[in-house]
Tab-separated table of C-alpha atoms in Angstrom:
chain	number	residue	atom	x	y	z
J	262	MET	CA	0.074	-0.271	-0.540
J	263	GLY	CA	1.355	3.307	-0.968
J	264	ARG	CA	4.603	1.315	-1.333
J	265	PHE	CA	2.875	-1.790	-2.288
J	266	ILE	CA	0.479	-0.798	-3.910
J	267	LYS	CA	0.721	1.639	-7.733
J	268	GLU	CA	-1.684	4.769	-8.669
J	269	SER	CA	-3.815	2.629	-10.827
J	270	THR	CA	-4.204	0.017	-8.331
J	271	ARG	CA	-4.898	2.459	-6.223
J	272	GLU	CA	-8.219	4.228	-8.342
J	273	TYR	CA	-9.271	1.143	-8.720
J	274	LEU	CA	-9.808	0.349	-5.247
J	275	LEU	CA	-11.878	3.694	-4.551
J	276	GLN	CA	-14.517	2.817	-7.750
J	277	LEU	CA	-14.492	-0.198	-6.133
J	278	ALA	CA	-15.191	0.553	-2.656
J	279	ARG	CA	-17.057	3.736	-4.438
J	280	VAL	CA	-19.459	1.606	-6.408
J	281	SER	CA	-19.242	-1.558	-3.896
J	282	SER	CA	-22.264	1.083	-1.485
J	283	MET	CA	-24.015	2.441	-4.340
J	284	GLY	CA	-26.419	-0.259	-3.918
J	285	LEU	CA	-26.359	0.207	0.021
J	286	ALA	CA	-26.579	3.574	0.179
J	287	MET	CA	-29.623	3.901	-2.711
J	288	VAL	CA	-32.268	1.102	-0.346
J	289	ILE	CA	-30.668	2.446	3.556
J	290	ALA	CA	-31.838	6.309	2.723
J	291	THR	CA	-35.280	5.479	1.315
J	292	VAL	CA	-35.531	3.334	4.481
J	293	LEU	CA	-34.350	5.777	6.115
J	294	GLY	CA	-36.658	8.971	5.036
J	295	LEU	CA	-39.714	6.135	6.037
J	296	ALA	CA	-38.665	5.509	9.054
J	297	ALA	CA	-37.941	8.858	10.121
J	298	GLY	CA	-41.425	10.211	8.341
J	299	TYR	CA	-42.967	6.945	9.745
J	300	VAL	CA	-41.344	8.420	14.290
J	301	VAL	CA	-42.637	11.761	12.857
J	302	ASP	CA	-46.061	10.088	12.688
J	303	ARG	CA	-45.705	8.054	15.319
J	304	TYR	CA	-45.502	11.292	17.566
J	305	PHE	CA	-47.466	14.271	16.090
J	306	GLY	CA	-50.246	12.158	14.443
J	307	THR	CA	-49.754	13.462	11.366
J	308	GLN	CA	-51.279	10.264	10.378
J	309	PRO	CA	-50.365	9.942	6.270
J	310	TRP	CA	-48.097	12.921	5.940
J	311	GLY	CA	-44.894	12.439	7.163
J	312	PHE	CA	-44.408	9.171	5.820
J	313	PHE	CA	-45.041	10.277	2.202
J	314	ILE	CA	-42.860	13.230	2.525
J	315	GLY	CA	-40.342	11.173	4.949
J	316	LEU	CA	-40.569	8.258	1.984
J	317	GLY	CA	-40.645	10.778	-1.247
J	318	MET	CA	-37.070	12.612	1.149
J	319	GLY	CA	-35.990	9.287	1.587
J	320	ILE	CA	-36.182	8.686	-2.255
J	321	VAL	CA	-34.447	11.671	-3.533
J	322	ALA	CA	-31.441	10.560	-1.175
J	323	GLY	CA	-30.491	7.942	-2.144
J	324	PHE	CA	-30.818	9.012	-5.434
J	325	ARG	CA	-28.429	11.657	-4.532
J	326	ASN	CA	-26.324	9.469	-3.351
J	327	LEU	CA	-25.877	7.408	-5.616
J	328	TYR	CA	-25.686	10.588	-8.066
J	329	VAL	CA	-22.829	11.933	-5.871
J	330	LEU	CA	-20.973	8.494	-5.829
J	331	TYR	CA	-22.038	8.321	-9.546
J	332	LYS	CA	-19.728	11.845	-10.347
J	333	ARG	CA	-16.992	10.836	-7.831
J	334	THR	CA	-16.215	7.276	-9.648
J	335	GLU	CA	-16.504	9.830	-13.250
J	336	ALA	CA	-13.866	11.913	-12.698
J	337	SER	CA	-11.393	9.275	-10.824
J	338	GLN	CA	-11.768	7.722	-14.387
J	339	GLU	CA	-10.593	10.250	-16.429
J	340	ARG	CA	-7.839	11.450	-14.090
J	341	MET	CA	-6.933	7.882	-15.193
J	342	ASP	CA	-7.795	7.822	-18.570
J	343	LYS	CA	-5.739	10.722	-18.706
J	344	GLU	CA	-2.528	9.337	-16.967
J	345	LYS	CA	-2.400	6.519	-18.882
J	346	LYS	CA	-3.126	8.408	-21.776
J	347	GLN	CA	0.273	10.492	-20.666
J	348	GLY	CA	1.921	6.827	-20.069
J	349	LYS	CA	1.826	6.112	-23.790
K	1178	MET	CA	-27.009	-17.646	15.918
K	1179	GLU	CA	-25.733	-20.463	17.952
K	1180	HIS	CA	-22.656	-21.556	17.989
K	1181	PRO	CA	-21.718	-24.894	17.821
K	1182	LEU	CA	-18.348	-24.580	19.510
K	1183	MET	CA	-16.428	-21.668	21.699
K	1184	LEU	CA	-13.122	-22.227	22.733
K	1185	LEU	CA	-13.168	-19.343	25.183
K	1186	GLY	CA	-17.201	-20.037	26.769
K	1187	LEU	CA	-15.257	-23.324	28.240
K	1188	LEU	CA	-11.981	-20.854	30.253
K	1189	PHE	CA	-15.170	-19.010	30.954
K	1190	GLU	CA	-17.153	-21.162	31.654
K	1191	ALA	CA	-15.500	-22.447	34.475
K	1192	VAL	CA	-13.972	-19.411	36.133
K	1193	GLY	CA	-18.028	-19.204	36.734
K	1194	LEU	CA	-18.947	-15.779	34.167
K	1195	GLY	CA	-20.281	-18.429	31.481
K	1196	ASP	CA	-23.574	-16.233	31.697
K	1197	PHE	CA	-21.857	-13.460	30.706
K	1198	PHE	CA	-20.026	-14.825	27.770
K	1199	HIS	CA	-22.830	-16.907	26.116
K	1200	HIS	CA	-24.655	-12.642	26.250
K	1201	TYR	CA	-22.148	-11.418	24.517
K	1202	PRO	CA	-19.774	-13.122	23.033
K	1203	ASN	CA	-18.704	-11.023	20.534
K	1204	VAL	CA	-17.259	-8.647	23.741
K	1205	VAL	CA	-15.312	-10.936	24.676
K	1206	TYR	CA	-13.501	-12.318	21.439
K	1207	SER	CA	-12.996	-9.157	20.567
K	1208	TRP	CA	-11.438	-8.470	23.800
K	1209	LEU	CA	-8.898	-11.383	22.885
K	1210	ILE	CA	-7.853	-9.247	19.938
K	1211	MET	CA	-7.822	-6.204	21.234
K	1212	LEU	CA	-5.061	-7.869	24.494
K	1213	PHE	CA	-3.552	-9.905	21.055
K	1214	LEU	CA	-2.634	-6.934	18.868
K	1215	MET	CA	-1.561	-5.047	22.292
K	1216	VAL	CA	0.578	-7.608	22.529
K	1217	ALA	CA	1.767	-8.999	19.425
K	1218	ALA	CA	2.860	-4.918	19.313
K	1219	LYS	CA	4.799	-4.387	22.484
K	1220	LEU	CA	6.503	-7.104	21.098
K	1221	ALA	CA	7.367	-6.211	17.772
K	1222	VAL	CA	8.167	-3.262	18.665
K	1223	GLY	CA	8.605	-2.063	22.008
K	1224	THR	CA	12.547	-2.653	22.186
K	1225	VAL	CA	12.318	0.053	19.088
K	1226	LYS	CA	16.271	-0.196	17.109
K	1227	MET	CA	18.140	2.061	14.631
K	1228	ILE	CA	17.431	-0.879	12.239
K	1229	PRO	CA	14.390	-3.001	12.364
K	1230	ALA	CA	14.549	-6.433	12.658
K	1231	GLY	CA	12.266	-9.290	12.853
K	1232	GLY	CA	8.165	-8.328	13.987
K	1233	GLN	CA	9.328	-3.910	13.991
K	1234	ASN	CA	9.908	-5.291	10.251
K	1235	PHE	CA	6.661	-5.802	10.006
K	1236	PHE	CA	5.280	-3.473	11.610
K	1237	GLU	CA	6.740	-0.746	10.108
K	1238	ALA	CA	6.219	-2.027	6.617
K	1239	LEU	CA	2.161	-2.180	7.841
K	1240	ILE	CA	1.829	1.248	8.983
K	1241	GLY	CA	4.220	3.029	7.086
K	1242	GLY	CA	2.591	1.574	3.386
K	1243	PHE	CA	-1.145	2.255	5.211
K	1244	GLU	CA	0.405	5.562	6.333
K	1245	ASP	CA	2.190	6.167	1.970
K	1246	PHE	CA	-1.408	4.889	0.928
K	1247	ALA	CA	-3.743	7.068	3.834
K	1248	VAL	CA	-2.534	10.387	2.566
K	1249	ASP	CA	-2.647	9.212	-1.144
K	1250	VAL	CA	-6.016	8.841	-0.689
K	1251	MET	CA	-6.754	11.818	1.869
K	1252	GLY	CA	-4.031	14.496	0.776
K	1253	GLU	CA	-1.075	15.561	3.336
K	1254	HIS	CA	-3.882	17.353	5.331
K	1255	GLY	CA	-5.478	13.673	6.704
K	1256	ARG	CA	-2.091	12.578	7.287
K	1257	PRO	CA	-2.408	13.598	11.753
K	1258	TYR	CA	-6.321	11.072	11.293
K	1259	TYR	CA	-3.817	8.469	9.103
K	1260	PRO	CA	-4.034	6.466	13.023
K	1261	LEU	CA	-7.591	6.033	13.505
K	1262	VAL	CA	-7.901	4.525	10.062
K	1263	ALA	CA	-5.296	1.627	10.568
K	1264	THR	CA	-6.213	0.665	13.736
K	1265	LEU	CA	-9.528	-0.133	12.169
K	1266	PHE	CA	-8.074	-1.943	9.009
K	1267	ILE	CA	-6.028	-4.225	11.403
K	1268	TYR	CA	-8.863	-4.845	13.795
K	1269	ILE	CA	-11.682	-5.677	11.375
K	1270	LEU	CA	-8.590	-7.536	9.947
K	1271	CYS	CA	-8.072	-9.756	12.870
K	1272	MET	CA	-11.477	-10.109	14.282
K	1273	ASN	CA	-12.377	-10.818	10.327
K	1274	TRP	CA	-9.832	-13.749	9.618
K	1275	MET	CA	-9.972	-15.225	14.038
K	1276	GLY	CA	-13.681	-16.829	12.727
K	1277	LEU	CA	-12.171	-18.781	10.420
K	1278	LEU	CA	-9.918	-20.361	13.292
K	1279	PRO	CA	-11.922	-23.836	14.498
K	1280	GLY	CA	-13.381	-23.400	18.002
K	1281	MET	CA	-13.263	-19.243	17.584
K	1282	PHE	CA	-15.990	-16.660	16.637
K	1283	SER	CA	-15.787	-13.510	14.318
K	1284	PRO	CA	-17.433	-9.962	16.519
K	1285	THR	CA	-17.780	-8.115	13.640
K	1286	SER	CA	-20.783	-11.409	12.512
K	1287	ASN	CA	-22.429	-10.099	15.991
K	1288	ILE	CA	-24.330	-6.578	13.958
K	1289	ASN	CA	-23.396	-3.810	17.240
K	1290	THR	CA	-19.882	-4.913	17.033
K	1291	PRO	CA	-19.595	-2.932	13.261
K	1292	LEU	CA	-22.108	-0.131	14.403
K	1293	SER	CA	-20.346	0.515	17.742
K	1294	MET	CA	-17.340	1.192	14.744
K	1295	ALA	CA	-19.837	2.738	12.251
K	1296	LEU	CA	-20.305	5.103	15.206
K	1297	VAL	CA	-17.310	6.064	15.817
K	1298	VAL	CA	-16.284	7.041	12.025
K	1299	PHE	CA	-19.222	8.935	12.103
K	1300	ILE	CA	-18.622	10.936	15.209
K	1301	PHE	CA	-15.164	11.609	13.828
K	1302	TYR	CA	-15.398	12.673	10.481
K	1303	ASN	CA	-17.985	14.996	12.033
K	1304	PHE	CA	-16.068	16.030	14.842
K	1305	ILE	CA	-13.025	16.834	11.835
K	1306	GLY	CA	-15.314	18.615	9.713
K	1307	ILE	CA	-16.474	20.422	12.883
K	1308	LYS	CA	-12.381	21.918	13.907
K	1309	GLU	CA	-11.737	21.922	10.221
K	1310	HIS	CA	-13.873	24.851	9.039
K	1311	GLY	CA	-16.113	26.099	12.418
K	1312	PHE	CA	-19.708	26.839	11.851
K	1313	ARG	CA	-18.866	27.103	8.485
K	1314	TYR	CA	-19.006	22.726	8.198
K	1315	ILE	CA	-22.323	23.189	7.740
K	1316	LYS	CA	-22.774	24.022	3.780
K	1317	HIS	CA	-21.473	20.987	3.584
K	1318	PHE	CA	-25.342	19.775	4.145
K	1319	LEU	CA	-27.046	23.274	2.355
K	1320	GLY	CA	-26.547	21.948	-1.513
K	1321	PRO	CA	-25.039	23.889	-3.646
K	1322	ILE	CA	-28.651	26.257	-4.436
K	1323	TRP	CA	-28.660	28.678	-1.355
K	1324	TRP	CA	-31.879	28.648	-2.014
K	1325	LEU	CA	-32.986	25.191	-2.095
K	1326	SER	CA	-31.103	24.885	1.214
K	1327	PRO	CA	-34.454	24.048	2.903
K	1328	LEU	CA	-34.721	20.811	0.907
K	1329	MET	CA	-31.540	20.508	0.920
K	1330	LEU	CA	-30.312	19.819	5.002
K	1331	PRO	CA	-32.332	17.061	5.341
K	1332	ILE	CA	-32.434	15.115	1.688
K	1333	GLU	CA	-28.368	15.616	2.498
K	1334	LEU	CA	-28.654	14.430	6.585
K	1335	ILE	CA	-30.501	11.318	5.088
K	1336	GLY	CA	-27.835	10.661	3.451
K	1337	HIS	CA	-25.151	11.759	5.814
K	1338	PHE	CA	-26.401	8.761	8.901
K	1339	SER	CA	-27.408	6.569	5.976
K	1340	ARG	CA	-23.269	5.929	6.497
K	1341	ILE	CA	-23.537	4.824	9.225
K	1342	LEU	CA	-26.506	2.028	7.989
K	1343	SER	CA	-24.302	1.111	4.951
K	1344	LEU	CA	-20.838	1.215	6.811
K	1345	THR	CA	-22.266	-1.398	9.809
K	1346	PHE	CA	-24.737	-4.320	6.949
K	1347	ARG	CA	-21.685	-4.285	4.956
K	1348	LEU	CA	-19.439	-5.421	7.246
K	1349	PHE	CA	-21.813	-7.334	8.940
K	1350	GLY	CA	-23.591	-9.250	6.128
K	1351	ASN	CA	-21.000	-10.135	4.548
K	1352	VAL	CA	-18.735	-11.543	8.061
K	1353	LEU	CA	-22.093	-13.083	8.938
K	1354	GLY	CA	-22.873	-14.614	5.066
K	1355	GLU	CA	-19.753	-16.218	5.085
K	1356	ASP	CA	-19.771	-17.278	8.660
K	1357	LEU	CA	-22.533	-18.938	7.758
K	1358	VAL	CA	-21.689	-20.515	4.586
K	1359	LEU	CA	-18.421	-22.048	7.405
K	1360	VAL	CA	-21.285	-23.991	9.237
K	1361	ILE	CA	-23.089	-25.002	6.136
K	1362	LEU	CA	-20.814	-26.887	4.598
K	1363	PHE	CA	-19.329	-28.634	7.252
K	1364	VAL	CA	-22.250	-29.839	8.928
K	1365	LEU	CA	-23.240	-30.495	5.776
K	1366	ALA	CA	-20.229	-32.658	4.502
K	1367	GLY	CA	-18.050	-31.686	7.151
K	1368	VAL	CA	-15.722	-35.049	6.572
K	1369	PHE	CA	-14.645	-34.366	2.960
K	1370	PHE	CA	-13.183	-31.302	4.222
K	1371	ALA	CA	-15.872	-29.177	2.045
K	1372	PRO	CA	-15.258	-25.653	4.017
K	1373	LEU	CA	-12.220	-26.391	2.806
K	1374	PRO	CA	-12.274	-24.404	-0.506
K	1375	MET	CA	-15.241	-21.878	0.715
K	1376	MET	CA	-12.252	-21.066	3.457
K	1377	PHE	CA	-9.561	-20.032	1.242
K	1378	LEU	CA	-12.452	-17.412	-0.592
K	1379	ALA	CA	-13.474	-15.991	2.828
K	1380	ILE	CA	-9.366	-15.289	3.543
K	1381	PHE	CA	-10.155	-12.980	0.515
K	1382	THR	CA	-13.523	-11.825	1.649
K	1383	SER	CA	-12.216	-10.603	5.009
K	1384	PHE	CA	-9.502	-8.414	3.667
K	1385	VAL	CA	-10.834	-6.746	0.876
K	1386	GLN	CA	-14.202	-7.084	3.834
K	1387	ALA	CA	-11.333	-5.198	6.445
K	1388	PHE	CA	-10.019	-2.830	2.897
K	1389	ILE	CA	-13.514	-1.389	1.703
K	1390	PHE	CA	-14.391	-0.242	5.302
K	1391	SER	CA	-11.043	2.016	6.189
K	1392	LEU	CA	-10.922	3.110	2.512
K	1393	LEU	CA	-14.762	4.586	2.858
K	1394	THR	CA	-13.533	5.922	6.514
K	1395	MET	CA	-10.838	8.123	4.231
K	1396	LEU	CA	-12.830	8.353	2.006
K	1397	TYR	CA	-15.688	9.828	4.746
K	1398	ILE	CA	-12.656	12.293	6.434
K	1399	ALA	CA	-11.341	13.010	2.997
K	1400	GLY	CA	-14.941	14.544	2.242
K	1401	SER	CA	-14.836	16.679	5.555
K	1402	LEU	CA	-11.814	18.187	5.330
K	1403	GLU	CA	-12.077	19.258	1.745
K	1404	GLU	CA	-13.949	23.232	1.405
K	1405	ALA	CA	-18.709	22.763	0.606
K	1406	HIS	CA	-18.815	22.847	-3.007
């Protein structure tokens, strides 16, 4: 690592970490939003509203997580491509 | 899940703490790992020499290599924080690998152990963000456009809290699944050494899980160190 891992391998590992967290990040954000809405409903008695607003927030947060991860992965891929061209 | 045989359990029952052990085997086994790591570190670098030999060589290569890697990922600003990341990596790796020894048990296959570590990571990277940016750290939660910020705040908060759960569930699920596969293969065809090929795979997946946990910790710390977009 560092002195044992090459630069390209490091980028691949970072991409692995990001991409492997994509699925979990989306599902968990949705469920968290839903749970937060449900708890708000239980405490304030605003029956259907908290649930659906929380669900919507959760879904948006899930997709935002996906988008951020995708942006970061794309940037790292571009950096790798540039380095490859310079190497040749 | 009740593990078939736990060696430390016999020891604890002999002392009269069997009840405690059977309630919290994960705590007891993580104590064992802590003890092992402390003794190994003490033996290896108790007397630091100018020309390293044996254990000191190994630890210097491991920690030094990890420091280089962490600084590459987090940038020069992240150098003060790499001890946490390296500690988490070594600790999780030892815990994952311990489940492969007969009579032992992975503390990470109980959901409380990964959750405790994920909470430490969550609190730590937010603390770093507040320490680095002061009150302006809140800009990390407000999104790029100012008039959208009331909408972005809950969304970003959900995103940040989902990190705890995703760290927890990834580690817990992978290690528990690996242990269950080993146990099932052992019950089905233990006489023919059926779990053996799976164990080789498990060595690799344990390493990958420990590595990804520490890598994500680095990414989160790097994210809280950088300026808000």
